[in-house]
Every structure is written in structure tokens, then in C-alpha cells.
């Protein structure tokens, strides 16, 4: 990833926002639960387009407050927002001139929420990015949909009439974008995926393209939903993740992840070189679920004290042991040790650097580092941890060393 991706590699943590007409249904329709991702309800419950479109006449999210959402994003320590400009259902959550099936022209609400988010992002120093479903469009006859046969000619018609003009207006109408988050390329030919990527490159050369543009043409690898790579990856990657098993708002979905679990996922992902794109799904009035707000505030408390161990860090791929209690991140001259278990001490084994000093990152409490050599000539540094850390999600130790590069010797040397 070239220079254009520096801000993204350093940001590490972003907010995904899935919001659309499906929020009105909140996961159920005509007495039936969709059960799956709530934003898929039109497809999963086979709602005919002409019936689904009537939702627009009822969409009036009077509680939507872009500034409050972007301030919460910053409070959580997130550095970018990816907003669903058009999802698979084909409804545009911005003022599209290419299709009147959009939040300004087709709803009583009549406001361009994408523009309101843009202005709030500008005010609060958050990068605005757009999600766009380039292949699936369940409203346009030429749009793709699982289980539906669409002729190549019809799909080209959809690309020319709706998809390309809408991506163009997003790239021309909302200022500099951080990235375009394409999704589910389905069986789009490589030439069409190339057109989607090159449209971004042409209109905004500094704008990134997500891995789901297809045919590995993205600027980074997008993992499966909620899937975290086991090992550090060679290239940049991003893990899109839900808080409660659905991207769109679902009233009955109660399987909320605990904030401490999401902090651990953030650290785990960053320790392997990736970004964490954590989702919120506003409801039909434009409000975020209480559980989402509370979780983001808890994550923010961790990030305020320990963000240095996350932002602009890199993995430590050479640690030779599989450890249960935590993870490592690093920057030149500094190793960050993330301790998730309540342990009296930790050992750095086979470290190729000599610690100069160690301390708790959150408050600078100095820690004692003692060198040890076992009779089997295994060399380690022992760091004692202070008592009374109960309730801390992740105790971050910073170890400063003289060298820029943190390294550990492989076993058996
Ligand atoms: C999947 C879902 C889509 C969601 C996306 C987020 O592609 O189909 O609804 O927006 O994951 O990663």
C-alpha cells in the first residue's frame, strides 16, 4: 500500500455505520423474523421491490444527529467512518441525482445525512468513507442478487445507469474521501471490478479501495465478517465486525459482545497488523442502540489511556511462544505488552533487545525488569506487575529499548 494508505495504516480503528430503510423493519416483517443480518431482510423475507419501496414514505429519522455520532466516534478512539451510501437494497442514503430512490427525494425526512456526516467529520477530524454495494442491487432489474439470474447485458445496464453514476457523484460531491468500501463483488468480471477501482483512482487518487472490490484489486485485504486472522499477515488487512451479530438495526438481537471482548479483538487485530472496523446500526429514528453507545464509551476509556500502544504501531512477528495472556504491538524503540489476565509477572523470552526501562503506559508507574538465565540457557527478562489491577481490561506495559527494531530470537538457537 503506497503513501496514500499511511493515514489508514496509522488509524487502526474505524466506525462502520449500517443505516437504511431496513432500520424501519428492525429485523422483522409481517410477523416474520429475518434471523440473519437485518439489512438483508428484503432478500431473506422475499419482500417484492414495489412493497419494500413503500418504506421510503415512512422513513423520518428525526433523532438523527450526525455531530453526536461523530463525537462518539472520536470519543471511542476511532479515526474514520465508513457509511453505507447505498446497500444491497438499492436505496441511496445521500442525495443522488442518478436515482430518485434516495433519502432526500423519496422520504418525508428529506435531508442528506451523508452530507451532514461529512460536515461533522470535517469539524471533528474524522475521515469520511463510503460503503457502496457495487454488484448487488435488489431494486434495479440489472442489479445482482443471490439466487437471481441477471444477464450480462442487464448488469451492464445497471452499471451504466446507476452504479457508476452513483459512485461518481459520491466521489465528486462529498469532498476528499478516505476510502470507498465496495462489498460482495459476486461474480463480476475482472474488467468491471477494474472499472470500479479505476473510477476511484481517477477522481480521487488518494482515496483507498477496500478488498471487496474483487479480483484482489483493493488496497488492502478485507477479511470475512468478524473473522480475525490467526497470524500476522504480510499485507494490510481490515476486519469488519458487528457488536451484536447484525450490521443493520435489529430490535430483538440481544447477543451483544462485551466491551472488554471488543478491546481484546482490537488489540488482537492490531497486534497482527490489521485494522478493526467496528459497526453501529442506527434505528428508524436515527439513534444508536444504548448498548453500542456504552460499549464505545468503554473502549474509548481504554484508548484514551493506551492509544499510543495502538495507533501507528506494527506487529512483533518474531515472538517465539504462543501465549494465552496477551499480545504485543510495537513502534521504533518501544515494545507494548498487552496483558489481559491478572498475572503477578510476565517474562520476555529470547529477547534480542536490552530493556532500558519499563512502565505502565496508562500512568507511567515504573516497573522492575530483572534479567534471568535458566540452566538450559534460556534467557528472559522478568517484569513484575503491581497488584490491584482488577477491572482493568488490558494492562499495557511499555518497554523502551535502545534499538529501533524489536526482535526475539527463534527457539533452539
Ligand atoms: C456482508 C453483508 C453485508 C454487510 C457486509 C459488512 O457483505 O452481506 O450486508 O454490509 O458484510 O462487512
CSV table of N, CA and C and ligand atoms in Angstrom, one decimal, residues 16 18 37 39-40 84 87-88 131 136 138 146 181 183-184 212 222-225 240-241 247, ligand 1:
chain,number,residue,atom,x,y,z
A,16,UNK,N,-17.9,1.6,11.5
A,16,UNK,CA,-18.8,1.2,10.3
A,16,UNK,C,-20.2,1.6,10.7
A,18,UNK,N,-24.1,1.1,9.4
A,18,UNK,CA,-25.0,0.5,8.5
A,18,UNK,C,-26.4,1.1,8.9
A,37,UNK,N,-28.7,-11.2,9.0
A,37,UNK,CA,-28.3,-9.8,9.0
A,37,UNK,C,-29.5,-8.9,8.7
A,39,UNK,N,-30.0,-6.0,7.6
A,39,UNK,CA,-30.0,-5.3,6.3
A,39,UNK,C,-30.3,-6.2,5.1
A,40,UNK,N,-30.4,-7.5,5.4
A,40,UNK,CA,-30.7,-8.4,4.3
A,40,UNK,C,-32.2,-8.8,4.3
A,84,UNK,N,-22.8,3.5,5.0
A,84,UNK,CA,-23.5,2.9,3.8
A,84,UNK,C,-24.2,3.9,3.0
A,87,UNK,N,-26.7,0.4,0.1
A,87,UNK,CA,-26.5,-1.0,0.4
A,87,UNK,C,-27.2,-1.9,-0.6
A,88,UNK,N,-27.3,-3.2,-0.4
A,88,UNK,CA,-27.8,-4.1,-1.4
A,88,UNK,C,-29.2,-3.8,-1.8
A,131,UNK,N,-19.4,3.2,2.1
A,131,UNK,CA,-19.6,1.9,1.7
A,131,UNK,C,-20.5,2.0,0.4
A,136,UNK,N,-24.5,-6.0,-5.9
A,136,UNK,CA,-25.9,-6.3,-5.5
A,136,UNK,C,-26.7,-5.1,-5.5
A,138,UNK,N,-31.0,-4.9,-5.2
A,138,UNK,CA,-32.2,-5.7,-5.3
A,138,UNK,C,-33.3,-4.8,-5.8
A,146,UNK,N,-28.3,-12.8,-4.9
A,146,UNK,CA,-28.1,-14.2,-4.7
A,146,UNK,C,-29.4,-14.9,-5.2
A,181,UNK,N,-15.7,1.7,0.2
A,181,UNK,CA,-15.7,0.4,0.8
A,181,UNK,C,-16.7,-0.4,-0.1
A,183,UNK,N,-18.4,-3.8,-1.7
A,183,UNK,CA,-18.8,-5.1,-0.9
A,183,UNK,C,-19.3,-6.1,-1.9
A,184,UNK,N,-19.1,-7.4,-1.5
A,184,UNK,CA,-19.7,-8.5,-2.3
A,184,UNK,C,-19.6,-8.3,-3.8
A,212,UNK,N,-12.9,-5.8,-1.0
A,212,UNK,CA,-14.1,-6.4,-1.6
A,212,UNK,C,-14.5,-5.7,-3.0
A,222,UNK,N,-9.7,-7.3,2.8
A,222,UNK,CA,-10.8,-7.3,3.7
A,222,UNK,C,-11.2,-8.7,4.2
A,223,UNK,N,-11.1,-9.0,5.5
A,223,UNK,CA,-11.4,-10.4,5.9
A,223,UNK,C,-12.9,-10.6,5.8
A,224,UNK,N,-13.2,-11.9,6.1
A,224,UNK,CA,-14.7,-12.2,6.3
A,224,UNK,C,-15.2,-11.5,7.5
A,225,UNK,N,-16.5,-11.3,7.5
A,225,UNK,CA,-17.2,-10.6,8.6
A,225,UNK,C,-16.8,-11.2,9.9
A,240,UNK,N,-13.9,-6.3,9.3
A,240,UNK,CA,-15.2,-5.6,9.6
A,240,UNK,C,-15.9,-6.5,10.7
A,241,UNK,N,-16.5,-5.8,11.7
A,241,UNK,CA,-17.1,-6.6,12.8
A,241,UNK,C,-18.3,-6.0,13.4
A,247,UNK,N,-25.5,-6.2,11.1
A,247,UNK,CA,-25.0,-4.9,10.7
A,247,UNK,C,-26.1,-3.9,10.8
B,1,LIG,C1,-21.6,-8.8,4.2
B,1,LIG,C2,-23.1,-8.5,4.2
B,1,LIG,C3,-23.4,-7.0,4.1
B,1,LIG,C4,-22.6,-6.2,5.1
B,1,LIG,C5,-21.1,-6.6,4.9
B,1,LIG,C6,-20.3,-5.9,6.0
B,1,LIG,O1,-21.1,-8.5,2.9
B,1,LIG,O2,-23.7,-9.0,3.0
B,1,LIG,O3,-24.8,-6.8,4.4
B,1,LIG,O4,-22.7,-4.8,4.7
B,1,LIG,O5,-20.9,-7.9,5.1
B,1,LIG,O6,-18.9,-6.4,6.0
